[in-house]
CSV table of C-alpha atoms in Angstrom, one decimal:
chain,number,residue,atom,x,y,z
P,9,MET,CA,0.0,0.0,0.0
P,10,GLU,CA,1.3,3.4,-0.8
P,11,PRO,CA,2.1,5.6,2.2
P,12,GLY,CA,-0.7,8.0,3.1
P,13,ALA,CA,-3.4,6.1,1.3
P,14,GLY,CA,-4.3,3.7,4.1
P,15,ALA,CA,-6.8,5.8,5.9
P,16,ALA,CA,-8.6,7.4,2.9
P,17,CYS,CA,-12.1,6.3,2.0
P,18,ALA,CA,-13.1,5.4,-1.5
P,19,ARG,CA,-15.6,7.6,-3.3
P,20,SER,CA,-18.5,6.5,-5.3
P,21,GLY,CA,-18.1,6.9,-9.0
P,22,SER,CA,-21.5,8.5,-9.5
P,23,SER,CA,-21.6,12.2,-10.3
P,24,TRP,CA,-24.1,14.8,-9.1
P,25,LYS,CA,-25.5,18.1,-10.4
P,26,PRO,CA,-26.3,21.1,-8.2
P,27,SER,CA,-29.9,22.1,-7.8
P,28,VAL,CA,-31.9,24.8,-6.2
P,29,TYR,CA,-32.4,22.6,-3.2
P,30,GLY,CA,-28.6,22.4,-2.6
P,31,PRO,CA,-26.2,19.5,-2.9
P,32,PRO,CA,-27.1,15.8,-2.2
P,33,ARG,CA,-27.3,14.7,1.4
P,34,ASN,CA,-24.4,12.4,1.0
P,35,MET,CA,-22.2,15.2,-0.3
P,36,MET,CA,-19.0,15.5,1.8
P,37,LYS,CA,-17.5,18.9,2.4
P,38,LEU,CA,-14.0,19.4,3.8
P,39,LYS,CA,-14.1,22.0,6.6
P,40,ARG,CA,-10.4,22.0,7.8
P,41,PHE,CA,-7.2,20.1,8.2
P,42,LEU,CA,-5.7,19.2,11.5
P,43,LEU,CA,-2.0,18.3,11.7
P,44,ARG,CA,-0.8,15.3,13.8
P,45,TYR,CA,3.0,15.1,14.3
P,46,TYR,CA,3.3,11.7,16.0
P,47,PRO,CA,2.5,9.4,14.4
P,48,PRO,CA,2.6,11.6,11.3
P,49,GLY,CA,-0.8,12.2,9.8
P,50,ILE,CA,-3.4,14.7,8.7
P,51,MET,CA,-6.9,14.7,10.1
P,52,LEU,CA,-9.7,15.8,7.8
P,53,GLU,CA,-12.7,17.5,9.5
P,54,TYR,CA,-15.6,17.3,7.1
P,55,GLU,CA,-19.4,17.7,6.9
P,56,LYS,CA,-21.7,15.0,5.7
P,57,GLY,CA,-25.5,15.0,5.9
P,58,GLY,CA,-25.3,17.9,8.3
P,59,GLU,CA,-23.0,16.1,10.7
P,60,LEU,CA,-19.4,17.1,11.5
P,61,LYS,CA,-17.1,14.1,11.1
P,62,THR,CA,-13.3,13.3,11.0
P,63,LYS,CA,-11.1,10.8,9.3
P,64,SER,CA,-7.3,10.5,9.2
P,65,ILE,CA,-4.7,10.1,6.6
P,66,ASP,CA,-2.0,8.1,8.4
P,67,LEU,CA,1.5,8.7,7.0
P,68,LEU,CA,3.4,6.2,9.0
P,69,ASP,CA,6.1,5.7,6.3
P,70,LEU,CA,6.7,9.4,5.9
P,71,SER,CA,10.3,10.5,6.1
P,72,PRO,CA,12.2,13.7,5.2
P,73,GLU,CA,13.2,12.0,2.0
P,74,THR,CA,9.7,11.2,0.8
P,75,ASP,CA,8.8,12.6,-2.6
P,76,THR,CA,6.0,15.1,-1.6
P,77,GLU,CA,4.6,15.4,-5.2
P,78,LYS,CA,4.2,11.7,-5.5
P,79,LEU,CA,2.6,11.3,-2.1
P,80,VAL,CA,0.1,14.1,-2.8
P,81,ALA,CA,-0.8,12.4,-6.0
P,82,VAL,CA,-1.4,9.1,-4.2
P,83,ILE,CA,-3.6,10.8,-1.6
P,84,ARG,CA,-5.6,12.6,-4.2
P,85,GLU,CA,-6.3,9.4,-6.0
P,86,THR,CA,-7.8,7.7,-2.9
P,87,GLU,CA,-9.3,10.6,-0.9
P,88,PRO,CA,-12.3,12.4,-2.5
P,89,LEU,CA,-12.2,15.2,0.1
P,90,ILE,CA,-8.8,16.4,-1.4
P,91,THR,CA,-9.8,18.5,-4.4
P,92,GLU,CA,-7.5,20.4,-6.7
P,93,SER,CA,-8.1,23.6,-4.7
P,94,ARG,CA,-6.8,21.9,-1.6
P,95,THR,CA,-3.7,20.3,-3.1
P,96,ALA,CA,-1.3,23.2,-2.3
P,97,GLN,CA,-2.4,23.2,1.3
P,98,LEU,CA,-2.0,19.5,1.6
P,99,LYS,CA,1.5,19.7,0.2
P,100,GLN,CA,2.4,22.4,2.7
P,101,LEU,CA,1.2,20.3,5.6
P,102,ILE,CA,3.2,17.3,4.5
P,103,CYS,CA,6.3,19.5,4.3
P,104,ARG,CA,5.7,20.7,7.8
P,105,LEU,CA,5.5,17.1,9.0
P,106,GLN,CA,8.8,16.3,7.2
P,107,GLU,CA,10.4,19.3,8.9
P,108,LYS,CA,9.3,18.0,12.2
P,109,LEU,CA,10.7,14.6,11.5
P,110,SER,CA,14.0,16.0,10.4
P,111,GLN,CA,14.5,18.0,13.6
P,112,GLN,CA,17.5,16.7,15.6
P,113,ASP,CA,16.9,15.5,19.1
P,114,ASP,CA,20.5,15.3,20.2
P,115,GLY,CA,20.3,17.4,23.4
P,116,ARG,CA,20.9,16.1,26.9
P,117,PHE,CA,18.4,16.0,29.7
P,118,TYR,CA,19.1,17.8,33.0
P,119,LEU,CA,17.3,17.5,36.3
P,120,PHE,CA,14.9,20.4,36.5
P,121,LYS,CA,13.2,19.5,39.7
P,122,THR,CA,12.7,16.8,42.3
P,123,LEU,CA,9.2,16.7,43.7
P,124,GLN,CA,8.5,15.3,47.2
P,125,ALA,CA,5.4,14.0,45.6
P,126,HIS,CA,3.9,11.6,48.1
P,127,ILE,CA,4.4,10.3,51.6
P,128,LEU,CA,4.6,6.7,50.3
P,129,PRO,CA,6.1,5.2,47.1
P,130,LEU,CA,4.8,6.1,43.7
P,131,THR,CA,3.1,3.6,41.4
P,132,ASN,CA,2.6,5.2,38.0
P,133,VAL,CA,3.0,8.5,36.2
P,134,ALA,CA,1.4,9.8,33.0
P,135,PHE,CA,1.4,13.0,30.9
P,136,ASN,CA,-1.6,14.7,29.3
P,137,LYS,CA,-1.4,15.0,25.5
P,138,SER,CA,0.0,18.5,25.5
P,139,GLY,CA,2.6,17.7,28.2
P,140,SER,CA,1.5,20.7,30.2
P,141,ARG,CA,0.4,18.5,33.1
P,142,PHE,CA,1.3,15.1,34.5
P,143,ILE,CA,-0.2,12.8,37.2
P,144,THR,CA,1.3,10.5,39.9
P,145,GLY,CA,-0.4,7.6,41.7
P,146,SER,CA,0.8,6.4,45.0
P,147,TYR,CA,0.6,3.9,47.9
P,148,ASP,CA,-0.6,6.9,50.0
P,149,ARG,CA,-4.1,6.4,48.4
P,150,THR,CA,-3.9,9.7,46.4
P,151,CYS,CA,-3.3,10.8,42.8
P,152,ARG,CA,-1.8,14.2,42.3
P,153,ILE,CA,-1.9,16.5,39.3
P,154,TRP,CA,1.2,18.6,38.6
P,155,ASP,CA,2.1,21.5,36.3
P,156,THR,CA,5.0,20.4,34.2
P,157,ILE,CA,6.6,23.8,33.6
P,158,SER,CA,6.6,25.0,37.3
P,159,GLY,CA,6.5,21.6,39.1
P,160,GLU,CA,3.6,23.1,41.1
P,161,GLU,CA,1.0,20.7,42.5
P,162,LEU,CA,-2.4,21.6,41.0
P,163,GLN,CA,-4.7,19.1,42.6
P,164,THR,CA,-4.7,16.3,45.1
P,165,LEU,CA,-7.3,13.6,44.2
P,166,GLU,CA,-8.4,12.1,47.5
P,167,GLY,CA,-11.1,9.5,48.2
P,168,HIS,CA,-9.7,6.1,47.6
P,169,LYS,CA,-9.3,3.9,50.6
P,170,ASN,CA,-6.3,1.9,49.4
P,171,VAL,CA,-3.3,2.1,47.0
P,172,VAL,CA,-3.9,4.2,43.8
P,173,TYR,CA,-2.2,1.9,41.3
P,174,ALA,CA,-3.4,2.7,37.8
P,175,VAL,CA,-3.7,6.3,36.5
P,176,ALA,CA,-4.5,7.8,33.1
P,177,PHE,CA,-5.5,11.0,31.3
P,178,ASN,CA,-8.2,10.7,28.7
P,179,ASN,CA,-5.8,11.7,25.9
P,180,PRO,CA,-5.9,13.4,23.5
P,181,TYR,CA,-8.5,15.6,25.3
P,182,GLY,CA,-6.8,15.6,28.7
P,183,ASP,CA,-9.7,17.1,30.6
P,184,LYS,CA,-10.3,13.9,32.7
P,185,VAL,CA,-8.2,11.7,34.9
P,186,ALA,CA,-9.0,8.1,35.9
P,187,THR,CA,-7.6,6.3,38.9
P,188,GLY,CA,-7.8,2.6,39.7
P,189,SER,CA,-7.3,1.4,43.2
P,190,PHE,CA,-6.7,-1.6,45.4
P,191,ASP,CA,-9.9,-0.6,47.1
P,192,LYS,CA,-11.7,-2.3,44.1
P,193,THR,CA,-13.0,1.0,42.7
P,194,CYS,CA,-12.1,3.3,39.8
P,195,LYS,CA,-12.8,7.0,40.0
P,196,LEU,CA,-13.2,9.6,37.2
P,197,TRP,CA,-12.0,13.1,38.0
P,198,CYS,CA,-12.1,16.6,36.4
P,199,ALA,CA,-8.5,17.4,35.6
P,200,GLU,CA,-9.1,21.1,36.0
P,201,THR,CA,-11.0,21.2,39.4
P,202,GLY,CA,-10.2,17.9,40.9
P,203,LYS,CA,-13.9,17.1,41.3
P,204,CYS,CA,-14.9,13.4,41.3
P,205,PHE,CA,-17.4,12.8,38.5
P,206,HIS,CA,-18.0,9.1,39.1
P,207,THR,CA,-16.9,6.2,41.3
P,208,TYR,CA,-17.1,2.9,39.4
P,209,ARG,CA,-18.0,0.0,41.6
P,210,GLY,CA,-18.4,-3.6,40.7
P,211,HIS,CA,-15.0,-5.3,40.8
P,212,THR,CA,-14.5,-7.7,43.8
P,213,ALA,CA,-10.7,-7.4,44.0
P,214,GLU,CA,-7.9,-4.9,43.3
P,215,ILE,CA,-8.0,-2.8,40.1
P,216,VAL,CA,-4.5,-2.9,38.6
P,217,CYS,CA,-4.9,-1.6,35.0
P,218,LEU,CA,-7.1,0.8,33.2
P,219,ALA,CA,-7.4,2.7,29.9
P,220,PHE,CA,-9.6,5.2,28.0
P,221,ASN,CA,-10.6,4.5,24.5
P,222,PRO,CA,-9.2,7.1,22.1
P,223,GLN,CA,-12.6,8.7,21.7
P,224,SER,CA,-12.9,9.2,25.5
P,225,THR,CA,-16.3,7.6,25.6
P,226,VAL,CA,-15.4,4.3,27.2
P,227,MET,CA,-13.0,3.3,30.0
P,228,ALA,CA,-11.8,-0.3,30.6
P,229,THR,CA,-10.5,-1.6,34.0
P,230,GLY,CA,-8.7,-4.9,34.7
P,231,SER,CA,-8.8,-6.5,38.1
P,232,MET,CA,-7.4,-9.3,40.2
P,233,ASP,CA,-10.9,-10.7,40.3
P,234,THR,CA,-10.2,-12.2,36.8
P,235,THR,CA,-12.5,-9.8,34.9
P,236,ALA,CA,-12.3,-6.6,33.0
P,237,LYS,CA,-15.1,-4.1,32.8
P,238,LEU,CA,-16.2,-1.5,30.3
P,239,TRP,CA,-17.7,1.8,31.7
P,240,ASN,CA,-19.6,4.6,30.1
P,241,ILE,CA,-17.6,7.8,30.7
P,242,GLU,CA,-20.7,10.1,30.5
P,243,THR,CA,-23.1,8.2,32.7
P,244,GLY,CA,-20.8,6.3,35.0
P,245,MET,CA,-22.6,3.1,34.2
P,246,GLU,CA,-21.1,-0.3,33.6
P,247,MET,CA,-21.4,-1.3,30.0
P,248,ALA,CA,-20.1,-4.8,30.1
P,249,MET,CA,-18.3,-7.4,32.3
P,250,LEU,CA,-15.6,-9.2,30.3
P,251,GLU,CA,-15.5,-12.7,31.7
P,252,GLY,CA,-13.5,-15.6,30.5
P,253,HIS,CA,-10.0,-15.4,32.1
P,254,SER,CA,-9.4,-17.9,34.8
P,255,SER,CA,-6.8,-15.7,36.7
P,256,GLU,CA,-6.0,-12.0,37.3
P,257,VAL,CA,-6.3,-9.5,34.5
P,258,VAL,CA,-3.2,-7.3,34.8
P,259,THR,CA,-2.9,-5.5,31.5
P,260,LEU,CA,-5.1,-4.2,28.8
P,261,SER,CA,-5.0,-2.0,25.7
P,262,PHE,CA,-7.6,-0.4,23.3
P,263,ASN,CA,-6.9,-0.4,19.6
P,264,THR,CA,-6.7,3.0,17.8
P,265,ASP,CA,-10.3,2.8,16.5
P,266,GLY,CA,-11.5,2.1,20.0
P,267,ASN,CA,-13.7,-0.8,18.9
P,268,GLN,CA,-11.5,-3.6,20.3
P,269,LEU,CA,-9.8,-4.3,23.6
P,270,VAL,CA,-7.0,-6.8,24.4
P,271,THR,CA,-6.5,-8.1,27.9
P,272,GLY,CA,-3.6,-10.0,29.4
P,273,SER,CA,-3.9,-12.4,32.3
P,274,PHE,CA,-2.0,-14.5,34.8
P,275,ASP,CA,-3.8,-17.5,33.1
P,276,HIS,CA,-1.1,-17.3,30.4
P,277,THR,CA,-3.5,-16.0,27.7
P,278,ALA,CA,-4.6,-12.8,26.2
P,279,SER,CA,-8.1,-12.2,25.0
P,280,LEU,CA,-9.5,-9.9,22.3
P,281,TRP,CA,-12.9,-8.3,22.9
P,282,ASP,CA,-15.5,-6.5,20.9
P,283,VAL,CA,-16.2,-3.3,22.7
P,284,VAL,CA,-19.7,-2.7,21.5
P,285,SER,CA,-21.0,-6.1,22.4
P,286,GLY,CA,-18.6,-7.0,25.2
P,287,ARG,CA,-18.1,-10.4,23.5
P,288,ARG,CA,-14.8,-12.2,23.4
P,289,VAL,CA,-13.9,-12.7,19.8
P,290,HIS,CA,-10.6,-14.6,20.2
P,291,MET,CA,-8.1,-16.0,22.7
P,292,LEU,CA,-4.3,-15.7,22.1
P,293,ILE,CA,-2.9,-18.9,23.4
P,294,GLY,CA,0.8,-19.9,23.3
P,295,HIS,CA,2.6,-18.4,26.3
P,296,THR,CA,3.7,-20.8,29.0
P,297,ALA,CA,3.5,-18.4,32.0
P,298,GLU,CA,1.7,-15.2,33.1
P,299,ILE,CA,1.1,-12.3,30.7
P,300,SER,CA,2.7,-9.1,31.9
P,301,SER,CA,2.0,-6.6,29.1
P,302,VAL,CA,-0.2,-6.3,26.0
P,303,GLN,CA,-0.3,-3.6,23.3
P,304,PHE,CA,-1.8,-2.9,19.9
P,305,ASN,CA,0.3,-1.2,17.2
P,306,TRP,CA,-1.0,2.0,15.7
P,307,ASP,CA,-2.7,0.6,12.6
P,308,CYS,CA,-4.3,-2.2,14.7
P,309,SER,CA,-2.7,-4.9,12.5
P,310,LEU,CA,-0.6,-6.4,15.3
P,311,ILE,CA,-0.7,-7.2,19.0
P,312,ALA,CA,2.4,-7.7,21.2
P,313,THR,CA,2.2,-9.8,24.4
P,314,GLY,CA,5.0,-9.9,27.0
P,315,SER,CA,5.2,-12.8,29.5
P,316,ILE,CA,6.9,-14.1,32.5
P,317,ASP,CA,8.0,-17.0,30.3
P,318,LYS,CA,10.8,-14.7,29.1
P,319,THR,CA,9.4,-14.1,25.6
P,320,CYS,CA,7.3,-11.6,23.7
P,321,LYS,CA,4.9,-12.8,21.0
P,322,VAL,CA,3.6,-10.9,18.0
P,323,TRP,CA,0.1,-11.7,16.8
P,324,ASP,CA,-1.3,-11.0,13.3
P,325,MET,CA,-4.8,-9.5,13.6
P,326,ARG,CA,-5.7,-10.8,10.1
P,327,ASN,CA,-5.7,-14.4,11.2
P,328,MET,CA,-5.1,-14.1,15.0
P,329,LYS,CA,-2.0,-16.3,14.7
P,330,CYS,CA,1.3,-15.9,16.3
P,331,MET,CA,3.7,-14.6,13.6
P,332,ALA,CA,6.8,-14.4,15.8
P,333,THR,CA,8.1,-15.3,19.2
P,334,LEU,CA,10.8,-12.8,20.4
P,335,GLY,CA,13.3,-14.7,22.5
P,336,GLY,CA,16.7,-14.1,24.0
P,337,HIS,CA,15.9,-12.7,27.4
P,338,GLN,CA,17.2,-14.6,30.4
P,339,ALA,CA,14.5,-13.3,32.7
P,340,GLU,CA,10.8,-12.4,32.7
P,341,VAL,CA,9.5,-9.9,30.2
P,342,LEU,CA,7.8,-7.2,32.2
P,343,ASP,CA,6.8,-4.6,29.6
P,344,VAL,CA,6.5,-4.3,25.8
P,345,CYS,CA,5.8,-1.4,23.5
P,346,PHE,CA,5.6,-0.6,19.7
P,347,ASN,CA,7.1,2.5,18.0
P,348,TYR,CA,4.5,4.5,16.1
P,349,THR,CA,5.1,2.8,12.8
P,350,GLY,CA,4.5,-0.6,14.4
P,351,GLN,CA,7.6,-1.9,12.8
P,352,LEU,CA,9.7,-2.1,16.0
P,353,ILE,CA,8.9,-3.6,19.4
P,354,ALA,CA,10.9,-2.9,22.6
P,355,THR,CA,10.9,-5.3,25.5
P,356,ALA,CA,11.9,-4.9,29.1
P,357,SER,CA,13.4,-7.6,31.2
P,358,ALA,CA,16.8,-7.9,33.0
P,359,ASP,CA,18.0,-6.2,29.9
P,360,ALA,CA,16.0,-4.4,27.1
P,361,ARG,CA,15.9,-5.3,23.5
P,362,VAL,CA,14.5,-3.9,20.2
P,363,TYR,CA,13.1,-6.3,17.6
P,364,SER,CA,11.7,-6.1,14.1
P,365,ALA,CA,8.0,-6.8,14.3
P,366,ALA,CA,8.1,-8.3,10.8
P,367,THR,CA,11.0,-10.7,11.1
P,368,GLY,CA,11.2,-11.2,14.9
P,369,LEU,CA,14.9,-10.6,14.8
P,370,CYS,CA,16.6,-8.7,17.6
P,371,ILE,CA,18.2,-5.6,16.1
P,372,ALA,CA,19.5,-4.0,19.3
P,373,ARG,CA,20.4,-5.1,22.9
P,374,LEU,CA,20.1,-2.3,25.5
P,375,GLU,CA,22.6,-3.3,28.2
P,376,GLY,CA,23.7,-1.4,31.2
P,377,HIS,CA,21.1,-1.6,34.0
P,378,ASP,CA,22.0,-3.5,37.1
P,379,GLY,CA,18.4,-4.4,38.0
P,380,GLU,CA,15.3,-5.6,36.3
P,381,ILE,CA,13.6,-3.1,34.0
P,382,SER,CA,9.9,-2.6,34.9
P,383,LYS,CA,9.0,0.1,32.3
P,384,ILE,CA,10.0,0.8,28.7
P,385,CYS,CA,8.7,3.3,26.1
P,386,PHE,CA,9.6,4.9,22.8
P,387,ASN,CA,9.6,8.7,22.6
P,388,PRO,CA,6.7,9.8,20.3
P,389,LYS,CA,9.2,10.4,17.4
P,390,GLY,CA,10.5,6.9,17.8
P,391,SER,CA,14.2,7.8,17.9
P,392,HIS,CA,14.8,7.1,21.6
P,393,ILE,CA,13.8,4.6,24.2
P,394,LEU,CA,13.4,5.3,27.9
P,395,THR,CA,13.8,2.5,30.5
P,396,ALA,CA,13.1,2.5,34.3
P,397,SER,CA,14.9,0.1,36.5
P,398,ALA,CA,15.2,-1.4,40.0
P,399,ASP,CA,18.8,-0.1,40.0
P,400,LYS,CA,17.4,3.4,40.9
P,401,THR,CA,18.2,4.8,37.4
P,402,ALA,CA,16.4,5.5,34.2
P,403,ARG,CA,18.3,5.3,30.9
P,404,LEU,CA,17.9,7.0,27.6
P,405,TRP,CA,18.9,4.9,24.5
P,406,ASP,CA,19.4,5.5,20.8
P,407,VAL,CA,17.1,3.2,18.9
P,408,ALA,CA,19.3,2.9,15.8
P,409,SER,CA,22.5,1.9,17.5
P,410,GLY,CA,21.3,0.5,20.9
P,411,SER,CA,23.8,2.7,22.7
P,412,CYS,CA,23.0,4.3,26.0
P,413,LEU,CA,22.9,8.1,25.5
P,414,GLN,CA,22.3,9.1,29.1
P,415,VAL,CA,21.8,7.7,32.7
P,416,LEU,CA,19.2,9.6,34.7
P,417,GLY,CA,20.4,9.1,38.3
P,418,GLY,CA,19.5,10.6,41.7
P,419,HIS,CA,16.6,8.5,42.9
P,420,THR,CA,17.4,6.6,46.1
P,421,ASP,CA,15.2,3.6,45.4
P,422,GLU,CA,13.6,1.6,42.5
P,423,ILE,CA,12.0,3.5,39.6
P,424,PHE,CA,8.6,2.0,38.9
P,425,SER,CA,7.5,4.3,36.1
P,426,CYS,CA,8.7,6.8,33.5
P,427,ALA,CA,7.2,8.8,30.6
P,428,PHE,CA,8.0,11.1,27.7
P,429,ASN,CA,5.9,14.2,26.9
P,430,TYR,CA,4.6,14.6,23.4
P,431,GLU,CA,7.4,16.8,22.2
P,432,SER,CA,10.0,14.3,23.6
P,433,ASP,CA,11.8,17.0,25.5
P,434,ILE,CA,10.6,16.3,29.0
P,435,ILE,CA,10.8,13.1,31.0
P,436,ILE,CA,9.1,12.2,34.3
P,437,THR,CA,10.4,9.4,36.5
P,438,GLY,CA,8.5,8.0,39.5
P,439,SER,CA,10.2,6.1,42.3
P,440,LYS,CA,9.7,4.0,45.4
P,441,ASP,CA,11.6,6.8,47.2
P,442,ASN,CA,8.3,8.8,47.3
P,443,THR,CA,9.6,11.3,44.7
P,444,CYS,CA,9.2,12.1,41.1
P,445,LYS,CA,11.7,13.9,39.0
P,446,ILE,CA,11.2,16.3,36.1
P,447,TRP,CA,14.0,16.1,33.4
P,448,ARG,CA,14.2,18.7,30.7
P,449,MET,CA,16.2,18.6,27.5
P,450,GLN,CA,19.0,21.0,27.1
P,451,TRP,CA,19.5,21.5,23.4
P,452,ARG,CA,23.0,21.5,22.0
P,453,ASP,CA,22.7,25.0,20.7
P,454,ASP,CA,21.5,26.2,24.1
P,455,VAL,CA,24.5,24.6,25.7
P,456,GLU,CA,26.9,26.3,23.3
P,457,GLN,CA,25.3,29.6,23.8
P,458,TYR,CA,25.4,29.2,27.6
P,459,TYR,CA,29.2,28.8,27.5
P,460,LEU,CA,29.8,31.8,25.2
């Protein structure tokens, strides 16, 4: 498939003629473009039948070397909303994406601030989409919202009666926060005021994972009670109980379209669920020990599952078969993630590795940590990997070479969680030492200017 054509819809070949009554009801009219840097893409906001809708042109293969003229021609052939009058604007937007991709991210991170965030160890951290705020969950039964620029605490979300283990913003909107707790409940909060909108009750054991669908209409929770649940964000009502696992559900992930959910369990299996019906549509069987992490790639064609059996498996969504088993680790695989193209998979264990999703071959070993790695993530651009370890450090790695670019030290206990912001120039690390640290990138030009 040509790059950029994947998300475009085909147009009917029939023609229409204007009349005094206006255009046909199925006429689509483009209202505006919205640019998405990571993964590269252009959102089309259009009107059809009086309703405002959106679709995306995903440009996952775009690079600074891509021939813009040819790409525009491919998009025009497959996307009826792109008319001749919009061609120049489309080309301009693609060039802006290429400029963004060509920007060098060769700066170094410096410690901006250490926050005495909680009175007990942190569990997880997460950014909102813009990176202006981040949240921290803790064993002290609270979640806190922080201003990224100043390090100021904006809100303390209190009300849980046990550990706040899972936390998330409803990105890309970022106006709501969800917290999942060992008290068996999940709460939905206003990110601006700290008001609790809903308390979701129904699980009979600890909630250990949660996620919003990309449309921010549904939330999923996974629990030690062997079930996952789907909740309506607006009403606070339970939509479905996802039953079928025989052991704890410890990880879950929505696909990009929000119509499917994958769950991973200590019963050694992962399950794929239809969100609308709540029905299980497939079981992914093959691991020989507990599942620790699951994730869809961006275009929803692959699922990665990490396991305590020391492997990661890659599943083809077209036939639901395992297309590769990623081996080589000498200890449990605790976390997995895709880069935005879905072509690379990073895995966290006693060491970290980067694999080709297509071939299953290991293309880089990230060695240097002295303890197990509990968290791994690509930066949004896909050029760097961040790891958090029990050795009290986080490390920044170059994806292409596998070399360690920087060690982020200073914590006095294990680092449980870490995250990049959307621009990849701020990092948050959360630790068992009750603190989180904000790391900012110092660009090379800034450093040279500083010493002049």
